[in-house]
Coordinates of C-alpha atoms in Angstrom, one line a residue:
Chain A
M6 CA -17.6 -31.8 17.2
T7 CA -15.9 -32.7 14.0
V8 CA -15.7 -35.1 11.5
E9 CA -12.5 -36.4 12.4
E10 CA -13.7 -36.6 15.8
I11 CA -16.5 -38.7 14.3
V12 CA -14.9 -41.3 12.4
S13 CA -12.2 -41.8 15.1
G14 CA -14.7 -43.4 17.5
N15 CA -14.8 -40.3 19.9
R16 CA -18.4 -41.4 21.4
L17 CA -19.4 -38.1 22.8
A18 CA -18.6 -36.5 19.9
L19 CA -20.9 -39.3 18.4
A20 CA -23.5 -38.6 20.7
R21 CA -23.7 -35.0 20.0
A22 CA -24.0 -35.7 16.3
A23 CA -26.9 -37.7 16.8
T24 CA -28.5 -35.5 18.2
R25 CA -28.4 -33.1 15.8
V26 CA -29.0 -35.7 13.8
E27 CA -32.4 -36.2 15.3
N28 CA -32.8 -32.3 15.3
R29 CA -32.5 -32.0 11.3
E30 CA -29.3 -29.9 11.6
A31 CA -26.9 -32.4 10.3
D32 CA -26.9 -31.9 6.5
D33 CA -23.2 -30.2 6.6
L34 CA -22.0 -32.8 8.8
L35 CA -23.5 -35.6 6.9
K36 CA -22.1 -34.3 3.5
Q37 CA -18.9 -34.5 5.3
L38 CA -19.2 -37.8 6.9
F39 CA -20.8 -39.7 3.0
P40 CA -17.0 -40.9 2.2
H41 CA -16.3 -42.3 5.5
S42 CA -19.5 -44.5 5.5
G43 CA -20.1 -47.5 3.0
R44 CA -18.6 -50.3 5.3
A45 CA -21.1 -51.2 7.8
Q46 CA -23.8 -53.8 7.4
V47 CA -26.7 -51.8 7.9
L48 CA -30.0 -54.0 8.9
G49 CA -33.4 -52.7 9.0
I50 CA -35.1 -55.2 11.2
T51 CA -39.3 -55.3 10.9
G52 CA -42.3 -56.5 12.1
P53 CA -45.4 -56.7 14.0
P54 CA -46.0 -56.1 17.9
G55 CA -45.3 -59.2 19.7
A56 CA -42.7 -60.8 17.3
G57 CA -40.0 -60.9 19.4
K58 CA -37.7 -58.4 17.3
S59 CA -36.2 -56.6 20.4
T60 CA -34.8 -60.1 21.7
L61 CA -34.1 -60.8 18.3
V62 CA -32.0 -57.9 18.0
D63 CA -30.2 -58.5 21.5
Q64 CA -29.4 -62.0 20.6
L65 CA -27.8 -60.6 17.3
T66 CA -26.0 -58.4 19.0
L67 CA -24.4 -60.7 21.5
G68 CA -23.6 -62.7 18.6
Y69 CA -21.9 -60.1 16.2
R70 CA -20.0 -59.0 19.6
A71 CA -18.6 -62.6 19.9
D72 CA -17.2 -62.4 16.6
G73 CA -15.7 -59.3 17.7
K74 CA -17.8 -56.6 15.7
T75 CA -19.2 -53.6 16.8
V76 CA -22.9 -52.8 16.9
A77 CA -25.0 -49.8 16.9
I78 CA -28.6 -50.3 17.1
V79 CA -30.9 -47.7 16.4
A80 CA -34.6 -47.9 18.0
I81 CA -37.6 -46.4 16.5
D82 CA -40.1 -45.7 19.0
P83 CA -43.6 -44.4 18.1
S84 CA -44.1 -42.9 21.0
S85 CA -41.1 -40.4 20.2
P86 CA -43.9 -38.1 18.5
F87 CA -45.2 -37.7 21.8
S88 CA -43.0 -38.3 25.3
G89 CA -39.8 -37.8 23.4
G90 CA -38.8 -40.8 25.9
A91 CA -37.2 -44.2 25.6
I92 CA -39.3 -46.9 25.5
L93 CA -39.2 -49.8 28.1
G94 CA -37.7 -52.4 26.0
D95 CA -34.8 -49.7 25.3
R96 CA -34.1 -49.1 29.0
I97 CA -33.7 -52.5 29.6
R98 CA -31.4 -53.3 26.9
M99 CA -29.7 -50.2 27.6
L100 CA -28.8 -51.5 31.2
R101 CA -28.1 -55.1 29.6
H102 CA -25.2 -53.4 27.2
H103 CA -24.2 -50.7 29.6
D104 CA -20.8 -52.0 30.4
D105 CA -20.0 -52.8 26.3
P106 CA -18.6 -49.7 24.9
E107 CA -18.6 -51.6 21.3
V108 CA -22.6 -51.4 21.8
F109 CA -24.0 -48.1 20.8
I110 CA -27.9 -47.6 21.6
R111 CA -30.0 -44.5 20.3
S112 CA -33.7 -44.5 20.5
M113 CA -34.7 -42.3 18.0
A114 CA -37.1 -39.7 18.6
T115 CA -39.2 -38.5 15.4
R116 CA -40.1 -34.8 15.3
G117 CA -44.2 -35.3 15.2
T118 CA -46.2 -34.8 12.8
L119 CA -44.8 -34.0 9.2
G120 CA -43.0 -37.4 8.5
G121 CA -39.3 -37.5 7.6
L122 CA -38.9 -40.6 10.2
A123 CA -37.4 -42.2 7.3
A124 CA -35.2 -39.6 6.1
A125 CA -34.2 -39.1 9.6
T126 CA -33.6 -43.0 10.2
S127 CA -31.4 -43.3 7.4
D128 CA -29.3 -40.4 8.3
M129 CA -28.8 -41.4 11.4
A130 CA -27.6 -45.2 10.1
L131 CA -25.0 -43.0 7.9
L132 CA -23.7 -41.2 11.1
L133 CA -23.4 -44.7 12.6
D134 CA -21.7 -46.3 9.6
A135 CA -18.7 -43.3 9.3
A136 CA -18.5 -43.7 12.6
G137 CA -17.0 -47.2 12.4
F138 CA -19.7 -49.4 13.3
D139 CA -19.5 -53.0 11.7
I140 CA -22.8 -53.4 12.0
V141 CA -25.9 -50.7 12.2
I142 CA -29.1 -52.5 13.2
I143 CA -32.4 -50.6 12.8
E144 CA -35.5 -51.8 14.7
T145 CA -39.0 -50.5 14.3
V146 CA -41.7 -51.2 16.4
G147 CA -45.2 -50.4 14.2
V148 CA -46.0 -51.6 11.1
G149 CA -47.2 -48.9 9.2
Q150 CA -46.2 -46.9 5.8
D151 CA -43.6 -45.6 7.2
E152 CA -41.9 -48.6 8.7
V153 CA -42.4 -50.0 5.5
E154 CA -40.6 -46.9 3.5
I155 CA -37.7 -47.8 6.7
A156 CA -37.2 -51.2 5.2
R157 CA -37.5 -50.0 1.8
I158 CA -34.4 -47.8 2.3
A159 CA -32.2 -50.0 4.4
P160 CA -29.7 -51.9 2.7
V161 CA -31.1 -55.3 3.9
S162 CA -34.2 -55.7 5.5
V163 CA -35.1 -58.5 7.8
V164 CA -39.0 -59.4 8.3
V165 CA -39.9 -60.9 11.6
L166 CA -42.9 -62.8 11.8
V167 CA -44.5 -65.4 14.3
P168 CA -46.6 -68.4 13.6
G169 CA -50.5 -67.9 14.3
M170 CA -51.3 -64.3 14.7
G171 CA -54.6 -63.9 12.7
D172 CA -55.5 -61.8 9.7
D173 CA -54.0 -58.6 10.7
V174 CA -50.9 -60.2 10.6
Q175 CA -51.8 -61.5 7.0
A176 CA -52.2 -58.2 5.7
I177 CA -48.8 -56.9 7.3
K178 CA -47.1 -59.8 5.7
A179 CA -48.8 -58.8 2.5
G180 CA -47.2 -55.7 2.8
L181 CA -44.2 -56.6 3.7
L182 CA -43.4 -59.7 1.3
E183 CA -41.9 -57.6 -1.5
I184 CA -39.6 -55.6 0.8
A185 CA -38.0 -58.4 2.7
D186 CA -34.6 -59.7 1.8
L187 CA -34.7 -62.4 4.4
F188 CA -37.5 -63.7 6.5
V189 CA -37.5 -64.8 10.5
I190 CA -40.0 -66.9 11.8
N191 CA -39.6 -66.3 15.5
K192 CA -40.8 -68.1 18.3
A193 CA -40.5 -70.8 15.8
D194 CA -41.2 -73.6 18.6
Q195 CA -45.1 -72.3 18.6
D196 CA -47.4 -73.8 16.6
G197 CA -48.5 -72.9 12.6
A198 CA -43.9 -72.5 11.9
E199 CA -44.3 -74.8 9.7
R200 CA -47.1 -73.7 8.2
L201 CA -46.1 -70.0 8.3
E202 CA -42.5 -71.3 6.6
R203 CA -44.7 -72.9 3.6
E204 CA -47.1 -69.8 2.9
L205 CA -44.1 -67.6 2.5
H206 CA -41.9 -69.9 0.6
Q207 CA -45.2 -70.3 -1.8
A208 CA -45.2 -66.2 -1.7
E209 CA -41.6 -65.4 -2.3
F210 CA -40.1 -68.3 -3.6
S211 CA -36.3 -66.8 -3.3
T212 CA -36.5 -64.8 0.1
P213 CA -34.4 -67.2 2.8
V214 CA -36.5 -68.0 5.4
V215 CA -34.9 -68.4 8.8
K216 CA -36.3 -70.2 12.2
T217 CA -35.6 -68.9 15.3
V218 CA -36.4 -69.2 19.3
A219 CA -34.9 -65.8 20.0
S220 CA -35.2 -66.3 24.0
E221 CA -33.5 -69.3 24.0
G222 CA -30.7 -67.9 21.5
R223 CA -32.0 -71.0 19.0
G224 CA -31.3 -70.0 14.9
I225 CA -29.5 -66.9 15.7
D226 CA -26.0 -68.2 14.4
E227 CA -28.4 -69.2 11.2
L228 CA -29.5 -65.7 11.2
R229 CA -26.3 -64.1 10.9
A230 CA -24.9 -66.7 8.1
A231 CA -27.7 -65.9 6.1
I232 CA -27.7 -62.3 6.2
A233 CA -23.9 -62.5 5.5
A234 CA -25.0 -65.0 2.0
L235 CA -27.1 -62.2 0.9
P236 CA -26.6 -61.5 -2.9
Q237 CA -27.1 -57.5 -2.3
R238 CA -25.7 -56.3 1.0
K239 CA -25.3 -52.7 0.2
L240 CA -28.0 -49.9 -0.8
T241 CA -28.5 -50.1 -4.8
A242 CA -29.1 -47.1 -7.1
E243 CA -33.3 -48.2 -6.7
R244 CA -33.2 -47.7 -2.8
W245 CA -31.1 -44.6 -3.0
K246 CA -33.4 -43.1 -5.3
R247 CA -36.2 -43.9 -2.5
R248 CA -34.0 -42.4 -0.1
L249 CA -33.3 -39.2 -1.9
A250 CA -37.2 -38.9 -2.5
E251 CA -37.7 -39.3 1.3
M252 CA -35.2 -36.3 2.2
I253 CA -36.5 -34.4 -0.3
R254 CA -40.0 -34.8 0.9
E255 CA -39.0 -34.1 4.4
R256 CA -36.8 -30.7 3.7
L257 CA -39.8 -29.2 1.6
M258 CA -42.0 -30.3 4.7
E259 CA -40.0 -28.7 7.5
R260 CA -39.6 -25.6 5.6
L261 CA -43.4 -25.0 5.4
S262 CA -44.9 -22.8 8.4
L263 CA -48.0 -24.2 9.6
K264 CA -48.9 -20.5 11.6
E265 CA -50.3 -19.4 8.7
L266 CA -52.7 -22.0 8.9
D267 CA -54.1 -21.1 11.8
S268 CA -56.9 -19.0 10.7
A269 CA -57.5 -21.1 7.8
A270 CA -58.6 -24.0 10.0
E271 CA -61.0 -21.7 12.0
E272 CA -62.4 -20.6 8.8
V273 CA -62.6 -24.7 7.6
S274 CA -64.2 -25.9 11.4
Q275 CA -66.9 -22.5 10.7
R276 CA -67.8 -23.9 7.6
R277 CA -66.9 -20.4 6.2
R278 CA -64.7 -22.0 3.7
D279 CA -63.8 -25.4 2.2
P280 CA -60.0 -26.8 2.6
Y281 CA -59.6 -27.5 -1.2
S282 CA -59.7 -23.9 -1.8
I283 CA -57.2 -23.2 1.0
V284 CA -54.7 -25.9 -0.2
H285 CA -54.4 -24.9 -3.4
E286 CA -54.1 -21.1 -2.6
F287 CA -50.6 -21.9 0.0
I288 CA -49.6 -23.9 -2.7
D289 CA -49.7 -21.2 -5.2
R290 CA -48.5 -18.7 -2.7
H291 CA -45.4 -20.5 -1.8
F292 CA -44.5 -22.2 -4.7
G293 CA -46.2 -20.3 -7.2
E294 CA -46.4 -20.9 -10.8
R295 CA -43.5 -23.9 -10.2
L296 CA -46.1 -26.2 -9.1
R297 CA -49.6 -24.5 -10.6
D298 CA -52.0 -27.0 -11.7
Chain B
M199 CA -70.9 -38.8 -12.0
T200 CA -72.4 -35.5 -10.2
V201 CA -72.6 -34.2 -6.7
E202 CA -76.3 -34.0 -7.1
E203 CA -75.8 -38.1 -7.4
I204 CA -73.8 -38.6 -4.8
V205 CA -75.7 -36.3 -2.4
S206 CA -78.9 -38.4 -3.4
G207 CA -77.4 -41.4 -2.2
N208 CA -76.3 -43.2 -5.8
R209 CA -74.1 -46.2 -5.1
L210 CA -72.4 -46.6 -8.3
A211 CA -71.9 -42.6 -8.2
L212 CA -70.2 -42.9 -4.9
A213 CA -68.0 -46.0 -5.9
R214 CA -67.0 -44.2 -9.3
A215 CA -66.4 -40.7 -7.0
A216 CA -64.5 -43.4 -4.1
T217 CA -61.9 -44.5 -6.9
R218 CA -61.5 -41.0 -8.0
V219 CA -60.4 -40.2 -4.6
E220 CA -57.9 -42.8 -4.6
N221 CA -56.4 -41.8 -7.7
R222 CA -56.2 -38.7 -6.2
E223 CA -58.3 -36.7 -8.7
A224 CA -61.2 -35.7 -7.0
D225 CA -60.4 -32.1 -5.6
D226 CA -63.1 -30.2 -7.5
L227 CA -65.6 -32.9 -6.5
L228 CA -64.6 -32.7 -2.8
K229 CA -64.4 -29.0 -2.9
Q230 CA -68.1 -29.0 -4.2
L231 CA -69.1 -32.0 -2.1
F232 CA -67.6 -29.9 1.6
P233 CA -71.1 -27.7 1.7
H234 CA -72.8 -31.1 2.0
S235 CA -70.4 -32.7 4.8
G236 CA -70.2 -32.2 8.5
R237 CA -73.1 -34.0 9.2
A238 CA -71.9 -38.0 9.6
Q239 CA -70.2 -38.8 12.5
V240 CA -66.6 -39.7 12.0
L241 CA -64.9 -42.3 14.1
G242 CA -61.4 -43.5 13.3
I243 CA -60.4 -47.1 15.3
T244 CA -56.4 -47.4 15.8
G245 CA -54.7 -50.3 17.8
P246 CA -52.3 -53.1 17.6
P247 CA -52.7 -55.7 15.2
G248 CA -54.7 -58.6 16.9
A249 CA -56.7 -56.5 19.2
G250 CA -59.8 -57.6 17.3
K251 CA -60.2 -54.2 15.5
S252 CA -62.4 -55.7 12.6
T253 CA -64.4 -57.5 14.8
L254 CA -65.4 -54.9 17.0
V255 CA -66.1 -52.6 13.7
D256 CA -68.8 -55.2 12.9
Q257 CA -70.3 -55.2 15.8
L258 CA -70.2 -51.6 15.7
T259 CA -71.9 -51.7 12.5
L260 CA -74.8 -54.1 13.8
G261 CA -75.4 -51.7 16.7
Y262 CA -75.8 -48.7 14.5
R263 CA -78.1 -50.7 11.8
A264 CA -80.3 -52.0 14.7
D265 CA -80.9 -47.9 15.3
G266 CA -81.7 -47.6 11.8
K267 CA -77.7 -45.6 11.0
T268 CA -76.2 -46.1 7.6
V269 CA -72.8 -46.8 7.9
A270 CA -69.6 -46.5 5.7
I271 CA -66.3 -48.3 6.8
V272 CA -63.0 -47.0 5.5
A273 CA -60.6 -50.0 6.1
I274 CA -56.8 -48.7 5.6
D275 CA -55.2 -51.8 3.9
P276 CA -51.1 -51.5 4.8
S277 CA -50.7 -54.3 2.3
S278 CA -52.4 -51.9 -0.5
P279 CA -49.3 -49.9 -1.8
F280 CA -48.1 -53.5 -3.0
S281 CA -50.7 -55.6 -3.9
G282 CA -53.8 -53.5 -4.3
G283 CA -56.2 -55.8 -2.9
A284 CA -58.4 -56.0 -0.4
I285 CA -57.0 -57.8 2.5
L286 CA -58.6 -61.0 3.8
G287 CA -60.4 -59.8 6.9
D288 CA -62.2 -57.4 4.6
R289 CA -63.5 -59.9 2.0
I290 CA -65.2 -61.7 4.4
R291 CA -66.8 -58.7 6.3
M292 CA -68.0 -57.7 2.5
L293 CA -69.6 -60.9 2.3
R294 CA -71.3 -60.3 5.5
H295 CA -72.7 -56.9 5.0
H296 CA -73.1 -58.0 1.1
D297 CA -77.2 -57.7 1.6
D298 CA -77.3 -54.7 3.3
P299 CA -77.5 -51.8 0.8
E300 CA -77.3 -49.2 4.0
V301 CA -73.3 -50.3 4.6
F302 CA -70.9 -49.5 2.5
I303 CA -67.3 -50.7 2.4
R304 CA -64.3 -49.2 0.8
S305 CA -61.0 -50.6 1.3
M306 CA -58.3 -47.8 1.1
A307 CA -55.5 -48.3 -1.7
T308 CA -52.4 -46.3 -1.1
R309 CA -50.0 -45.2 -4.0
G310 CA -47.1 -46.3 -2.5
T311 CA -44.3 -44.7 -0.9
L312 CA -44.7 -40.7 -1.4
G313 CA -47.0 -40.5 1.7
G314 CA -50.6 -39.1 1.5
L315 CA -52.4 -41.8 3.4
A316 CA -53.6 -39.6 5.9
A317 CA -54.8 -37.1 3.6
A318 CA -56.6 -39.5 1.4
T319 CA -58.5 -40.9 4.4
S320 CA -59.7 -37.5 5.2
D321 CA -61.1 -37.2 1.9
M322 CA -62.4 -40.7 1.6
A323 CA -64.7 -39.7 4.5
L324 CA -65.8 -36.2 3.6
L325 CA -67.1 -37.7 0.5
L326 CA -69.1 -40.7 2.7
D327 CA -69.9 -38.2 4.7
A328 CA -71.6 -36.0 1.6
A329 CA -73.1 -39.1 0.5
G330 CA -75.4 -39.1 3.9
F331 CA -73.8 -41.8 5.7
D332 CA -74.8 -41.3 9.6
I333 CA -71.6 -43.0 10.3
V334 CA -68.3 -43.1 9.1
I335 CA -66.1 -45.6 10.4
I336 CA -62.1 -45.3 9.4
E337 CA -60.3 -48.8 10.5
T338 CA -56.6 -48.9 10.3
V339 CA -54.6 -51.7 10.7
G340 CA -51.0 -50.8 11.4
V341 CA -49.9 -49.0 14.1
G342 CA -46.9 -46.3 12.5
Q343 CA -46.8 -43.2 12.2
D344 CA -49.2 -42.7 9.3
E345 CA -51.9 -44.5 11.7
V346 CA -51.1 -42.0 14.7
E347 CA -51.6 -39.2 12.1
I348 CA -54.8 -40.7 11.0
A349 CA -56.4 -41.2 14.2
R350 CA -55.4 -37.3 15.1
I351 CA -57.1 -36.2 11.9
A352 CA -60.3 -38.1 12.7
P353 CA -63.0 -36.1 14.8
V354 CA -63.0 -38.8 16.8
S355 CA -60.2 -41.5 17.9
V356 CA -61.2 -45.0 19.2
V357 CA -57.9 -46.6 20.2
V358 CA -58.5 -50.5 20.9
L359 CA -55.9 -52.3 23.3
V360 CA -55.9 -55.8 24.8
P361 CA -54.7 -57.3 28.2
G362 CA -51.3 -58.6 28.6
M363 CA -49.5 -57.6 25.1
G364 CA -46.1 -57.0 26.7
D365 CA -43.3 -54.4 25.8
D366 CA -44.3 -53.6 22.2
V367 CA -48.1 -52.5 23.0
Q368 CA -46.9 -50.5 26.0
A369 CA -44.9 -48.4 23.6
I370 CA -47.7 -48.5 20.9
K371 CA -50.1 -47.2 23.8
A372 CA -48.1 -44.4 24.9
G373 CA -48.1 -43.5 21.3
L374 CA -51.4 -43.3 20.8
L375 CA -52.4 -42.4 24.4
E376 CA -52.5 -38.6 23.6
I377 CA -54.8 -39.2 20.2
A378 CA -57.2 -41.2 22.2
D379 CA -60.4 -39.7 22.3
L380 CA -62.0 -43.1 23.7
F381 CA -60.2 -46.2 24.9
V382 CA -61.6 -49.8 24.5
I383 CA -60.2 -52.7 26.1
N384 CA -61.2 -55.8 24.2
K385 CA -61.1 -59.6 25.0
A386 CA -61.9 -57.7 28.0
D387 CA -62.3 -61.6 29.5
Q388 CA -58.7 -62.1 29.2
D389 CA -56.3 -61.9 32.0
G390 CA -54.6 -58.7 32.9
A391 CA -57.9 -56.4 31.5
E392 CA -58.3 -54.9 35.3
R393 CA -54.5 -54.1 35.2
L394 CA -54.7 -52.3 31.8
E395 CA -57.8 -50.3 32.8
R396 CA -56.1 -48.8 35.7
E397 CA -53.1 -48.3 33.7
L398 CA -55.0 -46.0 31.5
H399 CA -56.9 -44.4 34.2
Q400 CA -53.6 -43.5 35.7
A401 CA -52.0 -42.3 32.5
E402 CA -55.1 -40.3 30.8
F403 CA -57.3 -39.6 33.8
S404 CA -60.1 -38.4 31.5
T405 CA -60.4 -40.0 28.4
P406 CA -63.0 -42.8 29.0
V407 CA -62.5 -46.3 28.9
V408 CA -64.8 -49.0 27.7
K409 CA -64.6 -52.8 28.2
T410 CA -65.8 -55.1 25.5
V411 CA -65.6 -58.7 24.2
A412 CA -66.4 -58.0 20.7
S413 CA -66.3 -62.1 19.5
E414 CA -69.5 -61.8 21.6
G415 CA -70.9 -59.1 21.2
R416 CA -70.4 -57.8 24.9
G417 CA -70.1 -53.6 25.9
I418 CA -70.9 -52.9 22.2
D419 CA -73.6 -50.7 23.4
E420 CA -71.6 -49.5 26.1
L421 CA -69.5 -48.6 23.5
R422 CA -71.9 -46.4 21.6
A423 CA -73.2 -44.8 24.4
A424 CA -69.7 -43.8 25.1
I425 CA -69.3 -42.4 21.7
A426 CA -72.2 -40.6 22.1
A427 CA -71.4 -38.7 25.0
L428 CA -68.2 -37.8 23.8
P429 CA -68.0 -33.9 24.5
Q430 CA -66.6 -33.4 20.9
R431 CA -67.4 -35.1 18.2
K432 CA -66.5 -32.8 15.0
L433 CA -63.3 -31.9 13.7
T434 CA -61.8 -29.0 15.6
A435 CA -59.7 -26.3 14.4
E436 CA -56.6 -28.0 15.8
R437 CA -57.5 -31.1 13.6
W438 CA -58.6 -29.1 10.9
K439 CA -54.7 -27.4 10.7
R440 CA -53.3 -30.7 10.7
R441 CA -55.6 -32.1 8.1
L442 CA -54.5 -28.7 6.1
A443 CA -50.8 -29.6 6.6
E444 CA -51.2 -33.2 5.5
M445 CA -52.9 -32.4 2.3
I446 CA -50.5 -29.6 1.5
R447 CA -47.9 -31.9 2.1
E448 CA -49.9 -34.8 -0.1
R449 CA -50.1 -32.4 -3.2
L450 CA -46.5 -30.7 -3.0
M451 CA -45.3 -34.9 -3.3
E452 CA -47.1 -35.6 -6.2
R453 CA -45.9 -32.8 -8.2
L454 CA -42.1 -33.9 -7.8
S455 CA -40.9 -36.4 -10.6
L456 CA -39.0 -38.6 -9.4
K457 CA -37.3 -39.8 -12.9
E458 CA -34.9 -37.1 -12.8
L459 CA -33.7 -39.1 -9.6
D460 CA -32.5 -42.0 -11.5
S461 CA -29.2 -40.7 -12.6
A462 CA -28.3 -38.8 -9.5
A463 CA -29.0 -42.3 -7.4
E464 CA -26.7 -43.9 -9.8
E465 CA -23.9 -41.6 -9.0
V466 CA -24.7 -41.9 -5.1
S467 CA -24.7 -45.6 -5.0
Q468 CA -21.5 -45.6 -6.7
R469 CA -20.3 -42.9 -4.2
R470 CA -19.4 -40.4 -6.6
R471 CA -21.4 -37.9 -5.3
D472 CA -22.8 -37.6 -1.7
P473 CA -26.8 -37.4 -1.3
Y474 CA -27.1 -34.1 0.5
S475 CA -25.5 -32.1 -2.3
I476 CA -28.1 -33.8 -4.5
V477 CA -31.0 -32.7 -2.9
H478 CA -30.4 -29.5 -2.1
E479 CA -29.7 -28.9 -5.8
F480 CA -33.0 -30.5 -6.7
I481 CA -34.8 -28.5 -4.4
D482 CA -33.5 -25.6 -5.6
R483 CA -33.8 -26.0 -8.9
H484 CA -37.8 -27.1 -8.1
F485 CA -38.7 -24.4 -5.7
G486 CA -36.1 -21.9 -6.3
E487 CA -35.6 -19.0 -4.2
R488 CA -38.4 -19.5 -1.7
L489 CA -37.0 -22.5 -0.1
R490 CA -33.4 -21.8 -0.3
D491 CA -31.9 -22.0 3.2

């Protein structure tokens, strides 16, 4: 596929490019696509499991489509490092939008243990942006460190919460408070929605809060209006810095060969050597003087 | 503090060492502690928010204490990168075990964006192991990539699920299936517990499943028995390899200065340069020939 094909909306070329991004072999292509990017509204949608993110993304998509906007969805799938397959929710969703060529859905597989989820996700968003989609939605399933990082390097981060999820959600809420550009209280017809709204306002006075009942399509127009009204809707220099750091981190790690760790791991497990000396030696051997303590 | 103080059970020395591990300045200390480690049973406890992990860990702790075993708990707190504080649940828990000097609880703060959560967690577990605790429990709150990685490098990974949590949990379950040494179905008095048990048995025939109602203390003895009966209860060479890789990844990243990314990020945000060229240049400058494509 060529840059021209992708930019002109060729879906087959796009799908191939997306695979190349997933395989982390797309730097040259992305470099050429960069000048064509920067037009899309890129949204990160994050929140705890059970908050109804998929339904919300579906409803948002329908709303944007009704306005004539094209939509691409990147679903970050925590099962991917292991199974590589699309999750149940995605399969249902793909079926629903199957006939609409202006909705592109990609389940994002990660390559396992060495990270790079955030960098790969940003690259995918850049590709879809350059391919001409008006709206690019990045939907995460988990709520760990990586998801927080993805949210941090998205131009706009929407954090979805639901009333009454207890202590765990308190903690998650605390972790996500500072990265949210906008809060959604979904399932807002349930007990505790008002209290949650008050808590959010107290914690982060200036961050807008929108209440939705996504399963019934309620509050979705208000959410789109709130997104459109955000003062900052493109990636700032500060977020670009984080994104550059993520890119560097990923590219360094993919150059390390774990093969030579085999015998070292064996020695440590038999307690013949300590892991700390091995790590220092490894770094010394591969990265030399430059990084010596 | 000295290695002797830590190994002999001096709690003040331990607390200071834990802070040093959190600050990632403990390599020399850990190197000396390594020969004293390897006696503790280290358990990773992972699962989606709302699964009742904290209650389960509390009950497990009471059970181990009744057997006269000492217990250390490391709570991985997703809010830490931002707030640095202990989460609500931890504070409650610390209050409960406050009078028991044989229970040590540490909320693990991470240092923000550049990862290293899994490496820091392993180091903390090694410290507590060397300090003489019989049981070291690592409890994660989130269910993202990092939590999966923590579970992967724990000697024994207990995955806690609850009945009826929908599609999101399906996905998480899929992601955690292959790393679980043991499944707990908590809140097993709720509808759907039997179905979940059948699903787990179908997916991973050989992984034991224990049902608990942690809030009532039910199934906890069975869980401890199941943990004790696991064939593999120490870190294997394969898991040591992952852990070494995590350690290397973290130590490389902490040597990078993000300061010099400031002006680069500015240029990218103004679209004067593309991020991919900048990243390649940066790696070239810092890591030179060794890593050139």
